[in-house]
Every structure is written in C-alpha cells, then in structure tokens.
PDB file of C-alpha atoms in Angstrom:
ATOM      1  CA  UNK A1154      59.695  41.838  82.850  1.00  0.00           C
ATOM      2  CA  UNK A1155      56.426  41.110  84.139  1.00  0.00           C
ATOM      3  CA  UNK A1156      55.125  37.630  85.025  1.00  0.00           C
ATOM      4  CA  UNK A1157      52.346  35.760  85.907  1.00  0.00           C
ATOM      5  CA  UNK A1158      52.845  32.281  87.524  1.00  0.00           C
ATOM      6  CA  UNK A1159      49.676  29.985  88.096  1.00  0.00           C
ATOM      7  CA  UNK A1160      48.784  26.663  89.841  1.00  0.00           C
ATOM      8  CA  UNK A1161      46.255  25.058  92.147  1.00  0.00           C
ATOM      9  CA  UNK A1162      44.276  21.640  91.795  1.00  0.00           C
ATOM     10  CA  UNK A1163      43.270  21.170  88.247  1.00  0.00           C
ATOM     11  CA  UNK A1164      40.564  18.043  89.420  1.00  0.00           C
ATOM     12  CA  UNK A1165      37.826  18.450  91.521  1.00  0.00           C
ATOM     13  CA  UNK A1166      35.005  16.760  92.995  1.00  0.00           C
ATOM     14  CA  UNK A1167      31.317  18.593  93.194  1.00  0.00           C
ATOM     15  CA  UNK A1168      31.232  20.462  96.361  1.00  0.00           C
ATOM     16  CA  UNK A1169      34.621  20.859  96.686  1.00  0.00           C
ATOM     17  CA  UNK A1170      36.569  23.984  97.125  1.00  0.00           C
ATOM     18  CA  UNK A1171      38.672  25.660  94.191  1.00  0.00           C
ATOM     19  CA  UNK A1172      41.940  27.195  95.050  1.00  0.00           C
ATOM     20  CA  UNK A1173      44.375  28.895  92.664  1.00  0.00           C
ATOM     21  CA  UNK A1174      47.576  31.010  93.459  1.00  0.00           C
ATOM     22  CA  UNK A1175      49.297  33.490  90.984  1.00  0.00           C
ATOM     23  CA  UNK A1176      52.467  34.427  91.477  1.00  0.00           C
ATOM     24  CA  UNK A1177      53.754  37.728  90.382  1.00  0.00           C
ATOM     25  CA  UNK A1178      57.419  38.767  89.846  1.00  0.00           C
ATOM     26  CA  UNK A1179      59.179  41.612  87.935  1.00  0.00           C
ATOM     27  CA  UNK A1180      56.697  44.012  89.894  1.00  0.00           C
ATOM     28  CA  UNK A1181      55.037  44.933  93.129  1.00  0.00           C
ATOM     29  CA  UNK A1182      50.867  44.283  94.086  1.00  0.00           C
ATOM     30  CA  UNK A1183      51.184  48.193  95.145  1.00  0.00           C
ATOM     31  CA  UNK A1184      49.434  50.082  92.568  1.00  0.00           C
ATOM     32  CA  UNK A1185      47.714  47.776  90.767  1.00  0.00           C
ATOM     33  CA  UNK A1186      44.376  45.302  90.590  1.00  0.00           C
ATOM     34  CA  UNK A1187      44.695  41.952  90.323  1.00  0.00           C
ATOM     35  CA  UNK A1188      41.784  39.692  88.728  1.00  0.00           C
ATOM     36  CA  UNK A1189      41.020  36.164  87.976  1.00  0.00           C
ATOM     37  CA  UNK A1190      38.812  35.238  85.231  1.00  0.00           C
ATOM     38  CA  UNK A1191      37.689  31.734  83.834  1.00  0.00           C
ATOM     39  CA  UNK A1192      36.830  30.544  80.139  1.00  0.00           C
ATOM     40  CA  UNK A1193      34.404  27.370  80.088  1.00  0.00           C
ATOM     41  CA  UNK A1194      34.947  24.879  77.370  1.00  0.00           C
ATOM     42  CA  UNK A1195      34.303  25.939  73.637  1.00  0.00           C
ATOM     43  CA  UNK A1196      33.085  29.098  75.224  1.00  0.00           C
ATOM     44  CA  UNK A1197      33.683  33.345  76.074  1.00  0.00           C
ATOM     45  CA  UNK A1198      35.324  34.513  79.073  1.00  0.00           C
ATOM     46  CA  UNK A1199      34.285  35.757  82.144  1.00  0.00           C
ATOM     47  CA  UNK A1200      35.025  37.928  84.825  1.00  0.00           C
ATOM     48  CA  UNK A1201      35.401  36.859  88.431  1.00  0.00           C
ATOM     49  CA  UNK A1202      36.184  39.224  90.582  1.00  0.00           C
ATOM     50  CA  UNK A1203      39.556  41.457  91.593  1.00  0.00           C
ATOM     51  CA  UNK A1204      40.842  43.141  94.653  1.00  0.00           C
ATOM     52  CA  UNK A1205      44.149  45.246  95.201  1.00  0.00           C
ATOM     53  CA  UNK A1206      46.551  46.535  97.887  1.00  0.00           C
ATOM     54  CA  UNK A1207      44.507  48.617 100.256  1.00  0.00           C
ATOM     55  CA  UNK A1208      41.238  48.572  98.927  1.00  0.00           C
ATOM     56  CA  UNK A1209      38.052  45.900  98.906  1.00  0.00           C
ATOM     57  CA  UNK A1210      37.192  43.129  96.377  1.00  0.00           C
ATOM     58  CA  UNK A1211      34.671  43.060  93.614  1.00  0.00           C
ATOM     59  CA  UNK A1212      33.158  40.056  92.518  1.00  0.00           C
ATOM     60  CA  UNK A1213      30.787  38.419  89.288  1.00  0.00           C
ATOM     61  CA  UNK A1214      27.514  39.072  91.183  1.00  0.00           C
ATOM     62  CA  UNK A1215      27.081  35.596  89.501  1.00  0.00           C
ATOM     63  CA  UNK A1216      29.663  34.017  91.380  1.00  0.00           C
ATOM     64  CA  UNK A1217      29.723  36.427  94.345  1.00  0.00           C
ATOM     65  CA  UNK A1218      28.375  33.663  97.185  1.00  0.00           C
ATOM     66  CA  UNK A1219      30.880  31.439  96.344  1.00  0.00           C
ATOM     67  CA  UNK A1220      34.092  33.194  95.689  1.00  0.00           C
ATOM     68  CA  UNK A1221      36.828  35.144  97.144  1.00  0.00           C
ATOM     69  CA  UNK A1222      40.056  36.897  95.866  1.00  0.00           C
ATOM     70  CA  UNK A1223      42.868  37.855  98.474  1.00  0.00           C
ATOM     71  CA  UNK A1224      46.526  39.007  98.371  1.00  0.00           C
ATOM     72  CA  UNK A1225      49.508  38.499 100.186  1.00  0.00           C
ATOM     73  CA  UNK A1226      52.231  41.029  99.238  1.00  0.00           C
ATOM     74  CA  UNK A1227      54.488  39.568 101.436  1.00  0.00           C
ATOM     75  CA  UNK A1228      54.973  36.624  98.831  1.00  0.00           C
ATOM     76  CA  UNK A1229      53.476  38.682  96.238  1.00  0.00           C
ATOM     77  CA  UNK A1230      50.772  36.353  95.282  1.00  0.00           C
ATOM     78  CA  UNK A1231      47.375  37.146  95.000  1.00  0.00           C
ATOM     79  CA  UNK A1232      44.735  33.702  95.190  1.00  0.00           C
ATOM     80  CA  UNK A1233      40.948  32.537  94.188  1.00  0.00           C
ATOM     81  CA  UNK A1234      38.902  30.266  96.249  1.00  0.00           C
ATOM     82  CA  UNK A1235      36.065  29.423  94.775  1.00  0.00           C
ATOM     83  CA  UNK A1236      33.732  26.820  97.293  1.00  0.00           C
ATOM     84  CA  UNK A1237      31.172  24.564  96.635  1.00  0.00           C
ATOM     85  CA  UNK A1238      31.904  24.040  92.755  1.00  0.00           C
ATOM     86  CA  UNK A1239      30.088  22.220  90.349  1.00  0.00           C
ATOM     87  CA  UNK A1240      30.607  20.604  86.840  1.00  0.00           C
ATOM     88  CA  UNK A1241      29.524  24.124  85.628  1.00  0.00           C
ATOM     89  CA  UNK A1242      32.500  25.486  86.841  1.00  0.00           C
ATOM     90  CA  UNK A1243      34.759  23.511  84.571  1.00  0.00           C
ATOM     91  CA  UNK A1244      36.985  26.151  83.360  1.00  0.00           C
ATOM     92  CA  UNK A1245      40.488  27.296  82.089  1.00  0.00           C
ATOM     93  CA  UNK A1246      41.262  30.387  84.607  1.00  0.00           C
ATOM     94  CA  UNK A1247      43.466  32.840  84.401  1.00  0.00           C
ATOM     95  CA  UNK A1248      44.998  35.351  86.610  1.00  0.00           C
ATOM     96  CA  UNK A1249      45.729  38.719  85.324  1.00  0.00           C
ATOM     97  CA  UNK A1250      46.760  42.405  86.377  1.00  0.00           C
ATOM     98  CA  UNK A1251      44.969  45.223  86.143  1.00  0.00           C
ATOM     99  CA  UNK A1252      46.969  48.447  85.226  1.00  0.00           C
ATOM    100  CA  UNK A1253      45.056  51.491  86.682  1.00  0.00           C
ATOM    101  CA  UNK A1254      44.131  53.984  84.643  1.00  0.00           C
ATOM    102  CA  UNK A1255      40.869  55.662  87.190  1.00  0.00           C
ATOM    103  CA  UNK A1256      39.817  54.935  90.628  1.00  0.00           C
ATOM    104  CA  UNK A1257      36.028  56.122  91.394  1.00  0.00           C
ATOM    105  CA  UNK A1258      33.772  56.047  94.120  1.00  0.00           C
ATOM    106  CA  UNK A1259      29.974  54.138  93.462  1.00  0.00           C
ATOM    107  CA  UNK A1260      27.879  51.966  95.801  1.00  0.00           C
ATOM    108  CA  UNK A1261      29.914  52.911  98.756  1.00  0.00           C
ATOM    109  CA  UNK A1262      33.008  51.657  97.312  1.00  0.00           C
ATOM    110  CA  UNK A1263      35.917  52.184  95.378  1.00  0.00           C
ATOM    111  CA  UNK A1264      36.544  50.593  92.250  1.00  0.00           C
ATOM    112  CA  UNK A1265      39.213  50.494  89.169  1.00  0.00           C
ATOM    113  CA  UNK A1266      38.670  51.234  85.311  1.00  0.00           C
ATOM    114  CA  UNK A1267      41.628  50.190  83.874  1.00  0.00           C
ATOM    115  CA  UNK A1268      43.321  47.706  81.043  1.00  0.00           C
ATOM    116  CA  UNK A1269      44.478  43.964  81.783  1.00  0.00           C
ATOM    117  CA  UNK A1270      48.073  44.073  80.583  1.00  0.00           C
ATOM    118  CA  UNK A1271      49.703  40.534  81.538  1.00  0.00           C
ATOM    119  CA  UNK A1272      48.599  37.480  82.420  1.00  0.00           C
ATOM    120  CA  UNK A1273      48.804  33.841  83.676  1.00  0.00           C
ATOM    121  CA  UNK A1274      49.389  30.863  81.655  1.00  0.00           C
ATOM    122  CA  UNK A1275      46.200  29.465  82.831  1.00  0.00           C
ATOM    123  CA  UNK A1276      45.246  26.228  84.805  1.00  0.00           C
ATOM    124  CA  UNK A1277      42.733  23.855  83.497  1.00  0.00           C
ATOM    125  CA  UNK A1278      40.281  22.910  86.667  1.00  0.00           C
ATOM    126  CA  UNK A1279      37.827  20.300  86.009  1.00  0.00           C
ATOM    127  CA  UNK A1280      34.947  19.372  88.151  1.00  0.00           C
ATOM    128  CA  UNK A1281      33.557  15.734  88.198  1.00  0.00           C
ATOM    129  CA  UNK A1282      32.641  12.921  90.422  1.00  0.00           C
TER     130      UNK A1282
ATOM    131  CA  UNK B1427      25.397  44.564  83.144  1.00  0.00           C
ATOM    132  CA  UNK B1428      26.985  46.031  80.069  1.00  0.00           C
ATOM    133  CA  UNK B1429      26.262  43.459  77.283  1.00  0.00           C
ATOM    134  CA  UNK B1430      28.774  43.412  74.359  1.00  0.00           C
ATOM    135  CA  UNK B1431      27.923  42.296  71.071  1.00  0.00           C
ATOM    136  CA  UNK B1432      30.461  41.684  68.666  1.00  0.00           C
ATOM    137  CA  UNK B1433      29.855  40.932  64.761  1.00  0.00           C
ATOM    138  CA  UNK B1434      30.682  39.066  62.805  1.00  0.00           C
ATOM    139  CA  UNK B1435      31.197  36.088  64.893  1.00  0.00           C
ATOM    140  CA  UNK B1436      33.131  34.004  62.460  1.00  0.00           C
ATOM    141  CA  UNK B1437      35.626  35.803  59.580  1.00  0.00           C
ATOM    142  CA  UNK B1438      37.363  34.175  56.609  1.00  0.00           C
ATOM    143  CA  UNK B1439      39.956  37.006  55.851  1.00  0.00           C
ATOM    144  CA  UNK B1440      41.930  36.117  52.646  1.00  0.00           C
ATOM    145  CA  UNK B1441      45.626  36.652  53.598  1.00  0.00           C
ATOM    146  CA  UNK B1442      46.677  40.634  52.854  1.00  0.00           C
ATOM    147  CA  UNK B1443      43.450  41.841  52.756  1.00  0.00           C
ATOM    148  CA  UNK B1444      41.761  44.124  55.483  1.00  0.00           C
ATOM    149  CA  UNK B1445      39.105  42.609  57.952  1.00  0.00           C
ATOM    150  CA  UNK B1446      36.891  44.557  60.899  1.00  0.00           C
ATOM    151  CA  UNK B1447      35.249  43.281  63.873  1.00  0.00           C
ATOM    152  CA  UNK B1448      32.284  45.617  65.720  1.00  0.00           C
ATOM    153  CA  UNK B1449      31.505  45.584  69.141  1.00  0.00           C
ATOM    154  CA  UNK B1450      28.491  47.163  70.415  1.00  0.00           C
ATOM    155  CA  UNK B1451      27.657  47.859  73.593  1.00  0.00           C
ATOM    156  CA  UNK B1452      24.300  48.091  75.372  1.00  0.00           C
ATOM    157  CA  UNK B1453      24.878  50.830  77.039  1.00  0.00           C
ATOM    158  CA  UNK B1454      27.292  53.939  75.890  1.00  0.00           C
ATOM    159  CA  UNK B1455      30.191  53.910  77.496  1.00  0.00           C
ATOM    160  CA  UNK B1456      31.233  56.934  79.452  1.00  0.00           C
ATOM    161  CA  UNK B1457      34.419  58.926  78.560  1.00  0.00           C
ATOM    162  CA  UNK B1458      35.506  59.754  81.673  1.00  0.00           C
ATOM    163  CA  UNK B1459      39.199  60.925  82.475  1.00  0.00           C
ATOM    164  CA  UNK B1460      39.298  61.496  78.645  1.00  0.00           C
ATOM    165  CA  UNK B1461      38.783  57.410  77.721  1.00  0.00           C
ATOM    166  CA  UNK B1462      36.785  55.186  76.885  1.00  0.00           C
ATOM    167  CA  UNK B1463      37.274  51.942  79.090  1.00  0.00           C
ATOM    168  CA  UNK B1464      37.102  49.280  75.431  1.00  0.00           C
ATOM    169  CA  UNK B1465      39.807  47.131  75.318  1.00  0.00           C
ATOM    170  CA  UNK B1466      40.597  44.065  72.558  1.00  0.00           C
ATOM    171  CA  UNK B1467      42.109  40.691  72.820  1.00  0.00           C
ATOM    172  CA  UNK B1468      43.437  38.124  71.130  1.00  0.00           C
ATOM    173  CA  UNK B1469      43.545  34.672  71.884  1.00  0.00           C
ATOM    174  CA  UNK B1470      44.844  31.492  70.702  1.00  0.00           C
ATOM    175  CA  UNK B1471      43.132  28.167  71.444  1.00  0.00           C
ATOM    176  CA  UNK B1472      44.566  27.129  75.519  1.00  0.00           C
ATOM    177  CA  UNK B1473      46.579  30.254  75.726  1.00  0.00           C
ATOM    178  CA  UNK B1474      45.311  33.253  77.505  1.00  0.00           C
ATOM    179  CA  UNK B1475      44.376  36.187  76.133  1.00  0.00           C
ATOM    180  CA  UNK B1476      46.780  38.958  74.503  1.00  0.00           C
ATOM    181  CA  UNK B1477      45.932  42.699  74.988  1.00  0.00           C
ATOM    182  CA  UNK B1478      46.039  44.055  71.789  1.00  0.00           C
ATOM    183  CA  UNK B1479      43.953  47.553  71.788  1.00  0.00           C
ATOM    184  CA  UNK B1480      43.413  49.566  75.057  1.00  0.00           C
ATOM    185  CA  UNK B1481      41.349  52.253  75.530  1.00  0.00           C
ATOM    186  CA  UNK B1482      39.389  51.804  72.313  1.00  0.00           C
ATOM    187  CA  UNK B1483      42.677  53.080  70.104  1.00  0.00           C
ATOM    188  CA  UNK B1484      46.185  52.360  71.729  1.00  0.00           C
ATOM    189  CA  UNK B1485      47.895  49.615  70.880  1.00  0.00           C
ATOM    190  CA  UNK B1486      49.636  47.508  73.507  1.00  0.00           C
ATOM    191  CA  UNK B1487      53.795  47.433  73.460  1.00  0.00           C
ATOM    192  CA  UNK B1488      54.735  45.141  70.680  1.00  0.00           C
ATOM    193  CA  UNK B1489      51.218  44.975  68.592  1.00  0.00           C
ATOM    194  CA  UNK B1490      51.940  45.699  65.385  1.00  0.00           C
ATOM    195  CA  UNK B1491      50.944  48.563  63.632  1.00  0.00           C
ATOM    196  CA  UNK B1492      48.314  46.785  61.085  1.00  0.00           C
ATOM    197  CA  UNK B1493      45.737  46.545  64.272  1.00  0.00           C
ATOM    198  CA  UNK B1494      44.083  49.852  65.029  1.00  0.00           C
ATOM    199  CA  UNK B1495      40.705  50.242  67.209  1.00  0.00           C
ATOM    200  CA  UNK B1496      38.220  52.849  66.862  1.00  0.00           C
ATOM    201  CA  UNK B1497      34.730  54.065  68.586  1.00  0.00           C
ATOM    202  CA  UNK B1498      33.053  55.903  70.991  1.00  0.00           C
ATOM    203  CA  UNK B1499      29.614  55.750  72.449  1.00  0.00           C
ATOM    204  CA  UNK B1500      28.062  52.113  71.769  1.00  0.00           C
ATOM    205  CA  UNK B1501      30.161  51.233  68.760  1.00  0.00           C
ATOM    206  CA  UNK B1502      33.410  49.854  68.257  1.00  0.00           C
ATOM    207  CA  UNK B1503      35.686  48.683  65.994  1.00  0.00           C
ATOM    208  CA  UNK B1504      38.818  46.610  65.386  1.00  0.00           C
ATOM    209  CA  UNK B1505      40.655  46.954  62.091  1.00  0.00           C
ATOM    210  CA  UNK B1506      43.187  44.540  60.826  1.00  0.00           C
ATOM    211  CA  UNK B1507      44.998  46.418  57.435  1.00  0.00           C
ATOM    212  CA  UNK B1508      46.517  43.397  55.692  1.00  0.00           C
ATOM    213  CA  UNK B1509      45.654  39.858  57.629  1.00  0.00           C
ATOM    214  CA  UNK B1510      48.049  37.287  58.018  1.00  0.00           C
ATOM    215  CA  UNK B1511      48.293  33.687  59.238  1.00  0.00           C
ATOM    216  CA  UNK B1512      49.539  34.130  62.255  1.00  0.00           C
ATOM    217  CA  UNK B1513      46.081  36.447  63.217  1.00  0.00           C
ATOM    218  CA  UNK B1514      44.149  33.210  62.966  1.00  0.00           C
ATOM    219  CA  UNK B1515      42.713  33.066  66.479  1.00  0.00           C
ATOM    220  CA  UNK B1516      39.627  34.626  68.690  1.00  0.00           C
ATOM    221  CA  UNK B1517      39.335  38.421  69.033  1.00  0.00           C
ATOM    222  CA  UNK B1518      37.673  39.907  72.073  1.00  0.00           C
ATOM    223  CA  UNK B1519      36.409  42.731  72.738  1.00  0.00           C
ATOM    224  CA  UNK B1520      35.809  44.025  77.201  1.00  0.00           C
ATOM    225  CA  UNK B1521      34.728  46.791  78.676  1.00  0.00           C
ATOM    226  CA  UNK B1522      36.346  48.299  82.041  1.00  0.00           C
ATOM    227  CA  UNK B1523      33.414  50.798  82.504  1.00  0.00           C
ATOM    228  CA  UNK B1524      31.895  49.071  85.024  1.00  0.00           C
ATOM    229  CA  UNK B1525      31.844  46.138  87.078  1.00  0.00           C
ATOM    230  CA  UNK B1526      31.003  43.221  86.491  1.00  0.00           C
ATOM    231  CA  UNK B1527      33.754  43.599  83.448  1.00  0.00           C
ATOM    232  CA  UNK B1528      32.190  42.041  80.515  1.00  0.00           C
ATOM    233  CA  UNK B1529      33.133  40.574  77.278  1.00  0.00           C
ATOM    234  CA  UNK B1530      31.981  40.518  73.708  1.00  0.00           C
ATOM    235  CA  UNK B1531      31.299  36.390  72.506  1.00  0.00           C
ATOM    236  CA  UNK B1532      34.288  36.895  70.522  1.00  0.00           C
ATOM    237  CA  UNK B1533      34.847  36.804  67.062  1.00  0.00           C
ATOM    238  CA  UNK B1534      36.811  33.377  64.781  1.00  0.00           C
ATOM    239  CA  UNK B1535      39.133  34.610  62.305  1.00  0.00           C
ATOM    240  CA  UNK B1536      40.732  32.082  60.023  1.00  0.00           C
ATOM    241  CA  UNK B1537      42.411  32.489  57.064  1.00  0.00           C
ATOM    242  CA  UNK B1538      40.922  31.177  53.280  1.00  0.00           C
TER     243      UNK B1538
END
C-alpha cells in the first residue's frame, strides 16, 4: 500500500524559507512524478511544481523564482522549499504522486501527462509576523 | 494556461437523485496516446483531495460505480447516479495536458 507522509514548519515569518518533506513508502520514486501543490484558505488548489527520478523539474511559472522541488531516493523522500514567503502563501500543501501515463518532449524538455493517484495528509503552513 | 471552468459552483442534490458537474476548458484538450489528460477530485474540508475519475472516464480503485465522467474536446462532465450524504464535499475537476496543471474552482455539493 502506497503512502504519503508529510511534515515541515507549519509557522512562518515573512521572508522566511518554506520547507516540506514527503515521505513515500510501499513504492519506489523510479517511475513516477512527484508534485506538491497548495490550497489557500476558503479557496481552489494549485499546482506547484514536480520533478522525478532522472529527469528536470517543472514549476507554477507563478511561483517559479521562489521554489524548488528535489528528491532523494536514497530515503525516498522527495521535498519543497519555497524562499522568501509571504502571508499570501498561507496554505494547506500537499504532496502527491504522479502515475505516468505519457512522457513528451516541448520547450527543450521533457515533461509528464499523467493522473495524481495518492497523496499526503497535508501540512497547514502559515505565514505571519 | 489552460483555464477550467466548472458549473455549477454550488449543488443542492436531494439524496438518491442524480446530479452533474461541467468543466470546460479554454482550450481543447488534445487526445494524445488515445486520452484525454481530465481528471476529477473529491475533497473533504482539511483532507486532501481523492482521485475519483481519471482520464475523463475511469474510475479510480475503490470509487464506486454511481460516479462516471464523460467529455472530450472543451467539455466535461461528472455524473453522480443517485447522491448520497457521504458525497457532500468539493468536486474538482484538473487537467494534465499541460503544464502549469490547472484546476477547475471546484464545485459545493451538499445535500437538501
């Protein structure tokens, strides 16, 4: 069985830096994407970015200055850093995989279509002096 | 980006009777490898979201049969046959086409 573990710092100040880990068990990184997204309060959700085993990241060309999505199969965990936040970035985020389902070529890159089959519990990080 | 629209945004379903959600897309989506990259969600309030519907019509392991998707192009749909209590929650539709991966605002079902 698949699972998605999540923590990191749930208050921050402005300017700080965001940092979440999701551990994965019941399953390798190989073969798969791995994505973080975030849900503000009372609001829709939103895509952050995703990377996987061998290949480059892909971020929310909102967030894209700011953030960055690694792995370490090692422990399999995959992480989000997220610098310089603000109270706008006040957010439940969640971890999630990314089952493969087409890898193509655009923009001088590879990237995944695919469906987001399991996911974290989510971790409540809120930003404010 | 792909913009997703999804109507109604709020649905009072009376319990046993059908309900639909639409989700239009600003762009049509491409089938390419023989799909179309629509997914739906479900989500309760603090708890992250359940994948209900991939690929505009295959349900997920362990979704039960009353939720069926449907589509192609720039229009969607979710169909719940007979709604019960325990639907009550946010459904969402997303779309893998491209990046950035986008989401419909989501649509409120409760229960009369």
């Amino acid at each position: 069985q698949v699972q998605l573990q999540q923590w990191g710092a749930g208050l921050l100040k402005p300017s700080e830096t965001l940092s979440l880990t999701c551990a994965v068990s019941g399953e390798s990184l190989s073969g798969y994407f791995w994505s973080w997204f975030r849900q503000s309060p009372g609001k829709g959700l939103e895509w952050i970015g995703e990377t996987y085993d061998g290949g480059s990241s892909h971020y929310n060309p909102s967030l894209k200055s700011r953030v960055s999505i690694s792995l370490d199969t090692s422990k399999n965990h995959f992480f989000l850093k997220l610098n310089s936040v603000t109270a706008a970035d006040t957010a439940l985020y969640f971890c999630a995989r990314g089952l493969r389902r087409q890898l193509y070529f655009d923009s001088g890159s590879y990237h995944n279509r695919g469906y987001f089959d399991y996911w974290g519990q989510g971790t409540l990080v809120t930003v404010s002096s | 980006d792909i913009v997703l629209t999804q109507t109604p945004l709020s649905l009072s379903a009376t319990p046993g009777q059908p309900a639909s959600i639409s989700c239009k897309s600003s762009q049509s989506l491409l089938r390419t490898g023989g799909r179309f990259h629509l997914d739906w969600f479900f989500q309760r309030p603090g708890l992250a979201p359940q994948l209900l519907i991939y690929e505009v019509s295959n349900r997920f392991s362990g979704v039960p049969e009353k939720f069926s998707g449907s589509g192609s192009g720039t229009h969607f749909t979710l169909n719940i046959s007979r709604v019960e209590a325990e639907d009550v929650g946010v459904y969402y539709c997303m779309q893998s086409e491209q990046v950035p991966r986008t989401f419909g605002q989501g649509t409120k079902v409760e229960i009369k």
